[in-house]
XYZ file of C-alpha atoms in Angstrom:
284
model
C 0.000 0.000 0.000
C 1.094 3.571 -0.651
C -0.208 6.559 1.251
C -2.224 9.103 -0.741
C -3.026 12.720 0.018
C -6.428 14.297 -0.677
C -5.657 15.303 -4.277
C -4.210 11.911 -5.127
C -7.239 10.143 -3.660
C -9.643 12.394 -5.573
C -7.860 11.777 -8.885
C -7.724 8.021 -8.334
C -11.432 7.895 -7.447
C -12.310 9.883 -10.565
C -10.397 7.484 -12.793
C -11.805 4.369 -11.121
C -15.361 5.702 -11.405
C -14.826 6.485 -15.082
C -13.414 2.977 -15.595
C -16.541 1.419 -14.091
C -18.839 3.518 -16.300
C -16.918 2.698 -19.484
C -16.737 -1.033 -18.759
C -20.465 -1.158 -18.029
C -21.168 0.544 -21.365
C -18.950 -1.875 -23.289
C -20.661 -4.843 -21.668
C -24.072 -3.369 -22.509
C -23.047 -3.090 -26.167
C -21.927 -6.719 -26.175
C -25.285 -7.753 -24.689
C -27.106 -5.789 -27.403
C -25.149 -7.785 -29.981
C -26.208 -11.084 -28.384
C -22.907 -11.697 -26.604
C -22.350 -12.498 -22.936
C -18.765 -11.191 -22.973
C -17.673 -9.550 -19.731
C -14.536 -7.842 -18.513
C -11.950 -9.966 -16.734
C -10.159 -7.940 -14.059
C -6.597 -8.773 -13.060
C -5.013 -6.846 -10.166
C -1.244 -6.349 -10.035
C 1.315 -4.776 -7.698
C 4.849 -3.522 -8.145
C 7.840 -2.742 -5.916
C 9.714 0.477 -6.585
C 13.451 0.613 -7.299
C 14.264 0.403 -3.579
C 12.105 -2.694 -3.058
C 9.442 -0.776 -1.104
C 5.750 -1.086 -2.016
C 5.162 0.863 -5.214
C 1.425 0.592 -5.727
C -0.213 -1.208 -8.625
C -3.416 -1.352 -10.582
C -6.109 -3.414 -12.218
C -6.121 -4.544 -15.826
C -9.599 -4.911 -17.310
C -9.855 -6.914 -20.548
C -12.856 -7.897 -22.668
C -12.918 -10.039 -25.819
C -16.324 -10.307 -27.403
C -18.455 -10.148 -30.521
C -18.144 -6.379 -30.977
C -14.948 -5.640 -29.059
C -12.400 -8.043 -30.507
C -10.051 -6.834 -27.778
C -10.549 -3.910 -25.446
C -8.666 -3.010 -22.309
C -9.510 -0.468 -19.629
C -6.750 -0.144 -17.045
C -6.372 1.958 -13.903
C -3.097 2.227 -12.022
C -1.835 4.111 -8.983
C 1.918 3.885 -8.472
C 4.706 5.658 -6.611
C 8.430 5.320 -6.073
C 11.595 6.598 -7.685
C 12.605 6.902 -11.319
C 15.953 5.594 -12.392
C 18.617 8.302 -12.576
C 18.618 8.239 -16.373
C 14.834 8.261 -16.796
C 14.288 10.986 -14.172
C 16.114 13.453 -16.433
C 13.356 13.065 -19.044
C 10.402 13.693 -16.694
C 8.941 17.098 -15.871
C 10.014 18.136 -12.359
C 12.121 15.027 -11.663
C 15.485 16.257 -12.863
C 16.843 16.752 -9.325
C 14.464 14.549 -7.316
C 13.535 11.114 -8.727
C 10.502 10.524 -6.494
C 7.147 10.305 -8.277
C 3.461 9.447 -7.968
C 1.119 8.659 -10.855
C -2.503 7.609 -11.142
C -4.485 7.295 -14.331
C -6.796 5.449 -16.669
C -5.673 4.042 -20.009
C -7.881 2.331 -22.569
C -7.700 0.977 -26.090
C -10.447 -0.766 -28.073
C -9.801 -2.859 -31.182
C -13.072 -3.663 -32.881
C -14.237 -6.787 -34.710
C -15.884 -4.811 -37.526
C -13.528 -2.663 -39.626
C -16.267 -0.049 -40.055
C -16.164 0.603 -36.287
C -13.268 2.860 -35.300
C -10.679 1.774 -32.795
C -10.104 4.255 -30.006
C -7.560 5.255 -27.390
C -7.864 7.376 -24.255
C -5.476 8.125 -21.425
C -6.037 10.482 -18.494
C -3.436 10.852 -15.758
C -2.325 12.820 -12.695
C 1.433 12.920 -12.101
C 3.441 14.241 -9.163
C 7.170 14.907 -9.029
C 8.398 18.184 -7.582
C 5.511 19.491 -9.699
C 1.897 18.292 -10.064
C -0.037 18.165 -13.301
C -2.738 16.476 -15.363
C -2.252 15.142 -18.872
C -3.915 12.854 -21.362
C -6.308 12.893 -24.268
C -8.485 10.784 -26.521
C -8.137 9.981 -30.212
C -10.101 8.073 -32.838
C -8.436 5.455 -35.024
C -10.747 4.215 -37.817
C -9.443 1.697 -40.361
C -12.197 3.009 -42.649
C -12.727 6.710 -41.850
C -16.138 8.366 -42.077
C -16.080 12.162 -42.028
C -19.331 12.378 -40.056
C -17.907 10.068 -37.368
C -14.698 12.089 -37.140
C -16.653 15.346 -36.926
C -18.913 13.958 -34.188
C -15.991 12.747 -32.076
C -14.159 16.052 -32.427
C -17.331 18.010 -31.626
C -17.664 16.245 -28.273
C -14.015 16.895 -27.464
C -14.507 20.549 -28.410
C -17.436 20.809 -25.985
C -15.312 19.398 -23.158
C -12.532 21.889 -23.884
C -14.912 24.809 -24.341
C -16.573 24.245 -20.957
C -13.402 24.557 -18.858
C -10.698 27.171 -18.428
C -7.711 24.868 -19.072
C -9.369 23.505 -22.213
C -7.982 24.794 -25.516
C -9.419 22.706 -28.343
C -7.404 24.250 -31.162
C -4.129 23.785 -29.295
C -4.971 20.322 -27.950
C -6.234 19.093 -31.329
C -3.043 20.259 -33.044
C -1.049 18.625 -30.235
C -2.815 15.315 -30.932
C -2.100 15.588 -34.669
C 1.580 16.168 -33.931
C 1.885 13.511 -31.227
C 0.069 10.703 -33.065
C 2.192 11.079 -36.189
C 4.252 8.094 -37.396
C 7.430 9.697 -38.787
C 8.873 6.623 -40.467
C 5.595 6.101 -42.352
C 4.856 9.805 -42.806
C 1.217 9.168 -41.863
C -1.046 9.873 -38.925
C -2.069 7.051 -36.590
C -5.731 8.027 -36.925
C -8.045 11.023 -37.355
C -6.977 12.789 -34.184
C -8.772 14.056 -31.142
C -7.136 15.986 -28.319
C -3.877 15.605 -26.426
C -2.631 17.730 -23.542
C 0.040 17.650 -20.866
C 1.454 19.671 -17.961
C -1.817 21.234 -16.781
C -0.015 22.280 -13.634
C -1.474 22.382 -10.135
C -0.685 25.354 -7.913
C -3.336 24.889 -5.216
C -6.611 23.107 -4.473
C -8.539 25.507 -6.708
C -6.421 24.756 -9.778
C -6.539 21.051 -8.929
C -10.349 21.076 -8.839
C -10.504 23.092 -12.076
C -8.228 20.735 -13.966
C -9.826 17.604 -12.502
C -13.250 18.821 -13.652
C -11.879 19.267 -17.180
C -10.294 15.807 -17.224
C -13.541 14.281 -15.930
C -15.457 16.074 -18.697
C -13.107 14.589 -21.298
C -14.116 11.176 -19.935
C -17.789 12.132 -20.234
C -17.219 13.282 -23.812
C -15.616 9.945 -24.623
C -18.608 8.111 -23.162
C -21.001 10.191 -25.246
C -19.071 9.866 -28.498
C -17.463 6.452 -28.774
C -20.299 4.098 -27.727
C -22.599 5.984 -30.112
C -20.196 5.356 -32.989
C -19.886 1.680 -32.050
C -23.662 1.220 -32.058
C -23.911 3.080 -35.377
C -21.416 0.858 -37.228
C -21.211 -2.496 -35.423
C -23.770 -4.266 -37.627
C -22.266 -3.062 -40.924
C -21.373 -5.753 -43.421
C -17.742 -5.813 -44.505
C -15.636 -7.480 -47.178
C -12.424 -9.460 -46.985
C -10.653 -6.476 -48.548
C -11.949 -4.191 -45.782
C -10.748 -6.623 -43.122
C -7.351 -6.668 -44.833
C -7.319 -2.868 -44.650
C -8.112 -3.064 -40.939
C -5.285 -5.511 -40.249
C -2.760 -3.419 -42.169
C -3.855 -0.328 -40.242
C -3.422 -2.235 -36.976
C 0.180 -2.856 -37.957
C 0.715 0.915 -38.104
C -0.949 1.242 -34.702
C 1.401 -1.341 -33.202
C 4.425 0.386 -34.705
C 3.501 3.703 -33.105
C 2.857 2.224 -29.679
C 6.088 0.256 -29.608
C 8.350 2.941 -31.063
C 6.970 6.341 -30.076
C 4.281 6.157 -27.385
C 5.383 7.861 -24.160
C 2.853 5.974 -22.045
C 4.301 2.629 -23.115
C 7.799 3.851 -22.245
C 6.662 5.237 -18.871
C 5.081 1.919 -17.919
C 8.124 -0.104 -18.912
C 10.565 2.268 -17.203
C 8.608 2.246 -13.912
C 8.189 -1.507 -13.535
C 4.519 -1.685 -14.484
C 2.628 -4.842 -15.372
C 3.803 -5.943 -18.825
C 0.442 -7.378 -19.900
C -1.348 -4.188 -18.860
C 1.211 -1.980 -20.627
C 1.033 -3.953 -23.869
C -2.761 -4.263 -23.681
C -2.818 -1.560 -26.363
C -1.471 -3.915 -29.030
C -4.074 -5.362 -31.427
C -5.008 -9.058 -31.242
C -4.308 -9.490 -34.971
C -2.302 -7.403 -37.444
C -0.427 -7.850 -40.707
C 2.504 -6.234 -42.481
C 2.666 -6.436 -46.257
C-alpha cells in the first residue's frame, strides 16, 4: 500500500469511477449484440526501485463479438525513477521521487467499419503536479461524419473549462500521433494535452473537472459510434485494410508512445502496458 493525500485520492477515485462507467457501457453493447462477454479484471502490484511497495493497478480486458479486444486499465503507483529516466520527466530532474494515477484504454473492434479508439487520463506528481492525457479516434475506414462527431464532443469538453484549448490540444494530438517513419497519422486525431499544472486546491479542482469532462465526452461519443457501425457488413478487402492499419498502430505504440515507455521504465505490469497492441495485425 502507498499513502495518498487528498488530491491523489480524488484523482484516483475519478479514474476508477470512469473505468466502471466505461466497462459497463462496453458490456451493454456486447449484450445488445447477443454476446455475454464480460470484462476480466486482473489486479497487479509492483515494488519500486528500492524494493518498497510501489502501488499497482487493475487490468480490465474484454474479448467479445463487438470488441475483438478492449482493455480499460487503472493504475496508482509511486516510487523513484531511475537516474537516467528521471532526467526526461517534468520536475524530476533533481528529485527522482514520483506518484502517478491514471486510466488508459484501447479498443480494437471486430468490424472494420467501427473505429478503434484510445484514451489516457493521468495525474502525475514529481516536484511538480499536473494532469495530462487525451483521446483519439483510429478508424481503419474513416467516415467524415464520425470524425466530426468525435471532435465536436471533445470541443465541448474543452470549451466548458478554463484549461481547455481545443485548437491547441487538437493540433497537439495531430503532432503527437504522427508516425514519422511512415509519414502518416495514426488516426483522425482528437485531443492531447500535458502539464496542466497544479498550484493549489482551486487549480486542482478546475483541472480535474476538465479531465472528468473529457471522460464524459468519450462516453457520449465512442459508444454511439460503435452502435452506429457495429452491424455493418464488410468485405475481406476491408478486413485486410483493418489488419494493415493495426500494424501501423502497433508500430507507433512500440516505437513512439510515451505511455508505453513510462510503464516499462517504472516496472509496471507488462500485460497491462502492452494491452494496447491489437489481437491481430499484418505487415505487407
